[in-house]
């Protein structure tokens, strides 16, 4: 089973920041937080990951709380092309069954004009 | 760019047929995965492979088998297709110590 809890859906106005929350209260010390997204009719795509520090790349920012029990993915200026299902996943950063990606239901983000 | 290529985008098969879904990756990744995706159920792991000739069951292996004879190719086999195997099938690959998993575009299989 997925170790994360996300709201089933969210809306965001185009050009505004989209903040997607994720709860992972049972995360272990060696598990990272990963975010993927799946645009309609495509395979999932990696966005970002982190352990305990905030991370930023060209796609998004990841804010992880100090106790690591929750995190927020931030899309700073959402566009219509960001409409997708966003998955928050916790896993260890190596192989073996513990390192598998186990997907929950995700959050369906709808960016509206 | 890493490519994970699935042999068919859409497939229609009859009940009882033996079905092969093929997946090829071009980045020498050790790990490969097969998922199925159904409305309301999300992506569920069927089988995975850590290396050539190695395979492990995922969460829903019943009715499926896999083959990994070469590092770049991971095949999902439906021995006797049934209508409840109508689904979107997604293949993925990743280095053992890699951060990112790369997914194919998916095969939408319909069993009639």
mmCIF file of N, CA and C in Angstrom, chain A residues 1 34 36 38 40-49 85 87 91-105, chain B residues 9-10 31 33 35 37 40-45 48 50 59 88 90 94-106 108:
data_model
loop_
_atom_site.group_PDB
_atom_site.id
_atom_site.type_symbol
_atom_site.label_atom_id
_atom_site.label_comp_id
_atom_site.label_asym_id
_atom_site.label_seq_id
_atom_site.Cartn_x
_atom_site.Cartn_y
_atom_site.Cartn_z
ATOM 1 N N UNK A 1 0.832 -1.194 0.000
ATOM 2 C CA UNK A 1 0.000 0.000 0.000
ATOM 3 C C UNK A 1 0.875 1.256 0.000
ATOM 4 N N UNK A 34 9.471 11.466 -3.248
ATOM 5 C CA UNK A 34 9.543 11.658 -4.701
ATOM 6 C C UNK A 34 8.183 12.168 -5.202
ATOM 7 N N UNK A 36 6.013 12.522 -8.845
ATOM 8 C CA UNK A 36 5.833 12.246 -10.271
ATOM 9 C C UNK A 36 4.514 12.871 -10.704
ATOM 10 N N UNK A 38 1.454 12.586 -14.031
ATOM 11 C CA UNK A 38 0.993 11.846 -15.189
ATOM 12 C C UNK A 38 -0.019 12.702 -15.937
ATOM 13 N N UNK A 40 -2.539 13.252 -19.014
ATOM 14 C CA UNK A 40 -3.494 12.335 -19.621
ATOM 15 C C UNK A 40 -2.904 11.580 -20.805
ATOM 16 N N UNK A 41 -3.090 10.257 -20.787
ATOM 17 C CA UNK A 41 -2.669 9.362 -21.873
ATOM 18 C C UNK A 41 -1.145 9.238 -22.013
ATOM 19 N N UNK A 42 -0.412 9.635 -20.985
ATOM 20 C CA UNK A 42 1.036 9.449 -21.009
ATOM 21 C C UNK A 42 1.484 8.657 -19.789
ATOM 22 N N UNK A 43 2.728 8.162 -19.815
ATOM 23 C CA UNK A 43 3.294 7.524 -18.642
ATOM 24 C C UNK A 43 3.704 8.559 -17.607
ATOM 25 N N UNK A 44 3.828 8.174 -16.341
ATOM 26 C CA UNK A 44 4.272 9.112 -15.309
ATOM 27 C C UNK A 44 5.651 9.689 -15.618
ATOM 28 N N UNK A 45 5.881 10.898 -15.123
ATOM 29 C CA UNK A 45 7.124 11.624 -15.361
ATOM 30 C C UNK A 45 7.668 12.102 -14.027
ATOM 31 N N UNK A 46 8.939 11.877 -13.797
ATOM 32 C CA UNK A 46 9.596 12.336 -12.569
ATOM 33 C C UNK A 46 9.620 13.864 -12.517
ATOM 34 N N UNK A 47 9.386 14.409 -11.310
ATOM 35 C CA UNK A 47 9.464 15.855 -11.137
ATOM 36 C C UNK A 47 10.641 16.238 -10.245
ATOM 37 N N UNK A 48 10.662 15.708 -9.022
ATOM 38 C CA UNK A 48 11.634 16.159 -8.038
ATOM 39 C C UNK A 48 11.669 15.171 -6.886
ATOM 40 N N UNK A 49 12.720 15.191 -6.095
ATOM 41 C CA UNK A 49 12.760 14.372 -4.903
ATOM 42 C C UNK A 49 13.580 15.073 -3.828
ATOM 43 N N UNK A 85 -2.292 14.369 -13.041
ATOM 44 C CA UNK A 85 -2.377 13.729 -11.729
ATOM 45 C C UNK A 85 -0.968 13.723 -11.134
ATOM 46 N N UNK A 87 1.614 12.526 -8.150
ATOM 47 C CA UNK A 87 1.808 11.444 -7.190
ATOM 48 C C UNK A 87 2.975 11.770 -6.253
ATOM 49 N N UNK A 91 10.161 6.315 -0.787
ATOM 50 C CA UNK A 91 10.894 5.084 -1.030
ATOM 51 C C UNK A 91 12.354 5.275 -0.657
ATOM 52 N N UNK A 92 13.039 4.161 -0.470
ATOM 53 C CA UNK A 92 14.484 4.231 -0.251
ATOM 54 C C UNK A 92 15.161 4.430 -1.598
ATOM 55 N N UNK A 93 16.312 5.087 -1.621
ATOM 56 C CA UNK A 93 16.951 5.440 -2.895
ATOM 57 C C UNK A 93 17.846 4.360 -3.454
ATOM 58 N N UNK A 94 17.423 3.108 -3.332
ATOM 59 C CA UNK A 94 18.213 2.059 -3.917
ATOM 60 C C UNK A 94 17.286 0.932 -4.350
ATOM 61 N N UNK A 95 17.853 -0.092 -4.936
ATOM 62 C CA UNK A 95 17.046 -1.166 -5.492
ATOM 63 C C UNK A 95 16.469 -2.087 -4.442
ATOM 64 N N UNK A 96 15.860 -3.171 -4.900
ATOM 65 C CA UNK A 96 15.152 -4.051 -3.990
ATOM 66 C C UNK A 96 13.710 -3.620 -3.869
ATOM 67 N N UNK A 97 12.897 -4.477 -3.287
ATOM 68 C CA UNK A 97 11.463 -4.191 -3.247
ATOM 69 C C UNK A 97 11.159 -2.914 -2.469
ATOM 70 N N UNK A 98 11.985 -2.579 -1.492
ATOM 71 C CA UNK A 98 11.741 -1.346 -0.742
ATOM 72 C C UNK A 98 11.955 -0.110 -1.601
ATOM 73 N N UNK A 99 12.699 -0.282 -2.663
ATOM 74 C CA UNK A 99 12.975 0.849 -3.547
ATOM 75 C C UNK A 99 11.984 0.980 -4.681
ATOM 76 N N UNK A 100 10.990 0.096 -4.728
ATOM 77 C CA UNK A 100 10.002 0.180 -5.799
ATOM 78 C C UNK A 100 9.115 1.402 -5.637
ATOM 79 N N UNK A 101 8.628 1.901 -6.760
ATOM 80 C CA UNK A 101 7.659 2.989 -6.743
ATOM 81 C C UNK A 101 6.268 2.413 -6.511
ATOM 82 N N UNK A 102 5.679 2.747 -5.393
ATOM 83 C CA UNK A 102 4.317 2.326 -5.094
ATOM 84 C C UNK A 102 3.436 3.573 -5.169
ATOM 85 N N UNK A 103 2.544 3.578 -6.141
ATOM 86 C CA UNK A 103 1.711 4.750 -6.403
ATOM 87 C C UNK A 103 0.411 4.685 -5.608
ATOM 88 N N UNK A 104 0.038 5.810 -5.040
ATOM 89 C CA UNK A 104 -1.293 5.962 -4.472
ATOM 90 C C UNK A 104 -2.227 6.510 -5.525
ATOM 91 N N UNK A 105 -3.291 7.144 -5.091
ATOM 92 C CA UNK A 105 -4.297 7.689 -6.021
ATOM 93 C C UNK A 105 -3.873 9.040 -6.599
ATOM 94 N N UNK B 9 0.672 0.670 -28.824
ATOM 95 C CA UNK B 9 -0.071 1.690 -28.084
ATOM 96 C C UNK B 9 -1.478 1.189 -27.753
ATOM 97 N N UNK B 10 -2.071 0.477 -28.703
ATOM 98 C CA UNK B 10 -3.399 -0.100 -28.524
ATOM 99 C C UNK B 10 -3.368 -1.554 -29.017
ATOM 100 N N UNK B 31 16.993 -2.219 -13.576
ATOM 101 C CA UNK B 31 15.646 -2.502 -13.068
ATOM 102 C C UNK B 31 14.579 -2.191 -14.109
ATOM 103 N N UNK B 33 10.096 -2.637 -14.747
ATOM 104 C CA UNK B 33 8.844 -2.810 -14.017
ATOM 105 C C UNK B 33 7.663 -2.874 -14.993
ATOM 106 N N UNK B 35 3.483 -2.207 -14.695
ATOM 107 C CA UNK B 35 2.333 -1.765 -13.920
ATOM 108 C C UNK B 35 1.080 -1.892 -14.792
ATOM 109 N N UNK B 37 -2.832 0.101 -14.911
ATOM 110 C CA UNK B 37 -3.524 1.270 -14.388
ATOM 111 C C UNK B 37 -4.987 1.183 -14.741
ATOM 112 N N UNK B 40 -9.777 4.597 -10.788
ATOM 113 C CA UNK B 40 -10.118 4.427 -9.379
ATOM 114 C C UNK B 40 -9.150 3.561 -8.596
ATOM 115 N N UNK B 41 -8.272 2.854 -9.282
ATOM 116 C CA UNK B 41 -7.318 1.965 -8.598
ATOM 117 C C UNK B 41 -5.883 2.443 -8.734
ATOM 118 N N UNK B 42 -5.636 3.368 -9.636
ATOM 119 C CA UNK B 42 -4.283 3.884 -9.793
ATOM 120 C C UNK B 42 -3.353 2.886 -10.451
ATOM 121 N N UNK B 43 -2.051 3.121 -10.317
ATOM 122 C CA UNK B 43 -1.054 2.219 -10.876
ATOM 123 C C UNK B 43 -0.712 1.137 -9.866
ATOM 124 N N UNK B 44 -0.755 -0.094 -10.303
ATOM 125 C CA UNK B 44 -0.432 -1.226 -9.435
ATOM 126 C C UNK B 44 0.690 -2.043 -10.075
ATOM 127 N N UNK B 45 1.648 -2.442 -9.236
ATOM 128 C CA UNK B 45 2.835 -3.135 -9.711
ATOM 129 C C UNK B 45 2.536 -4.612 -9.933
ATOM 130 N N UNK B 48 8.442 -7.062 -11.339
ATOM 131 C CA UNK B 48 9.628 -6.265 -11.597
ATOM 132 C C UNK B 48 10.837 -7.172 -11.724
ATOM 133 N N UNK B 50 15.232 -7.092 -11.384
ATOM 134 C CA UNK B 50 16.417 -6.348 -10.976
ATOM 135 C C UNK B 50 17.551 -6.470 -11.982
ATOM 136 N N UNK B 59 2.505 -6.535 -6.621
ATOM 137 C CA UNK B 59 1.290 -6.621 -5.804
ATOM 138 C C UNK B 59 0.185 -7.457 -6.444
ATOM 139 N N UNK B 88 -4.784 -0.390 -18.939
ATOM 140 C CA UNK B 88 -3.594 0.290 -19.466
ATOM 141 C C UNK B 88 -2.386 -0.335 -18.788
ATOM 142 N N UNK B 90 1.738 -0.191 -18.221
ATOM 143 C CA UNK B 90 2.869 0.729 -18.286
ATOM 144 C C UNK B 90 4.150 0.028 -17.874
ATOM 145 N N UNK B 94 14.815 1.781 -14.583
ATOM 146 C CA UNK B 94 15.569 2.649 -13.672
ATOM 147 C C UNK B 94 16.895 1.971 -13.350
ATOM 148 N N UNK B 95 17.918 2.776 -13.128
ATOM 149 C CA UNK B 95 19.160 2.221 -12.582
ATOM 150 C C UNK B 95 18.896 1.790 -11.143
ATOM 151 N N UNK B 96 19.603 0.806 -10.671
ATOM 152 C CA UNK B 96 19.429 0.330 -9.302
ATOM 153 C C UNK B 96 19.577 1.465 -8.311
ATOM 154 N N UNK B 97 20.563 2.321 -8.504
ATOM 155 C CA UNK B 97 20.779 3.445 -7.600
ATOM 156 C C UNK B 97 20.273 4.754 -8.210
ATOM 157 N N UNK B 98 19.468 4.651 -9.212
ATOM 158 C CA UNK B 98 18.989 5.847 -9.892
ATOM 159 C C UNK B 98 17.889 6.562 -9.137
ATOM 160 N N UNK B 99 17.795 7.838 -9.372
ATOM 161 C CA UNK B 99 16.751 8.657 -8.764
ATOM 162 C C UNK B 99 15.445 8.494 -9.517
ATOM 163 N N UNK B 100 15.562 8.532 -10.810
ATOM 164 C CA UNK B 100 14.392 8.696 -11.661
ATOM 165 C C UNK B 100 14.037 7.402 -12.378
ATOM 166 N N UNK B 101 12.762 7.063 -12.365
ATOM 167 C CA UNK B 101 12.263 5.967 -13.194
ATOM 168 C C UNK B 101 11.662 6.553 -14.458
ATOM 169 N N UNK B 102 11.875 5.886 -15.569
ATOM 170 C CA UNK B 102 11.393 6.355 -16.861
ATOM 171 C C UNK B 102 10.299 5.407 -17.331
ATOM 172 N N UNK B 103 9.201 5.991 -17.746
ATOM 173 C CA UNK B 103 8.042 5.205 -18.148
ATOM 174 C C UNK B 103 7.834 5.250 -19.657
ATOM 175 N N UNK B 104 7.291 4.158 -20.171
ATOM 176 C CA UNK B 104 6.841 4.150 -21.544
ATOM 177 C C UNK B 104 5.496 4.848 -21.667
ATOM 178 N N UNK B 105 5.001 4.913 -22.897
ATOM 179 C CA UNK B 105 3.751 5.609 -23.161
ATOM 180 C C UNK B 105 2.525 4.779 -22.789
ATOM 181 N N UNK B 106 2.736 3.501 -22.558
ATOM 182 C CA UNK B 106 1.617 2.664 -22.167
ATOM 183 C C UNK B 106 1.015 1.891 -23.322
ATOM 184 N N UNK B 108 -2.677 0.227 -24.209
ATOM 185 C CA UNK B 108 -4.066 0.039 -23.780
ATOM 186 C C UNK B 108 -4.558 -1.271 -24.379
#
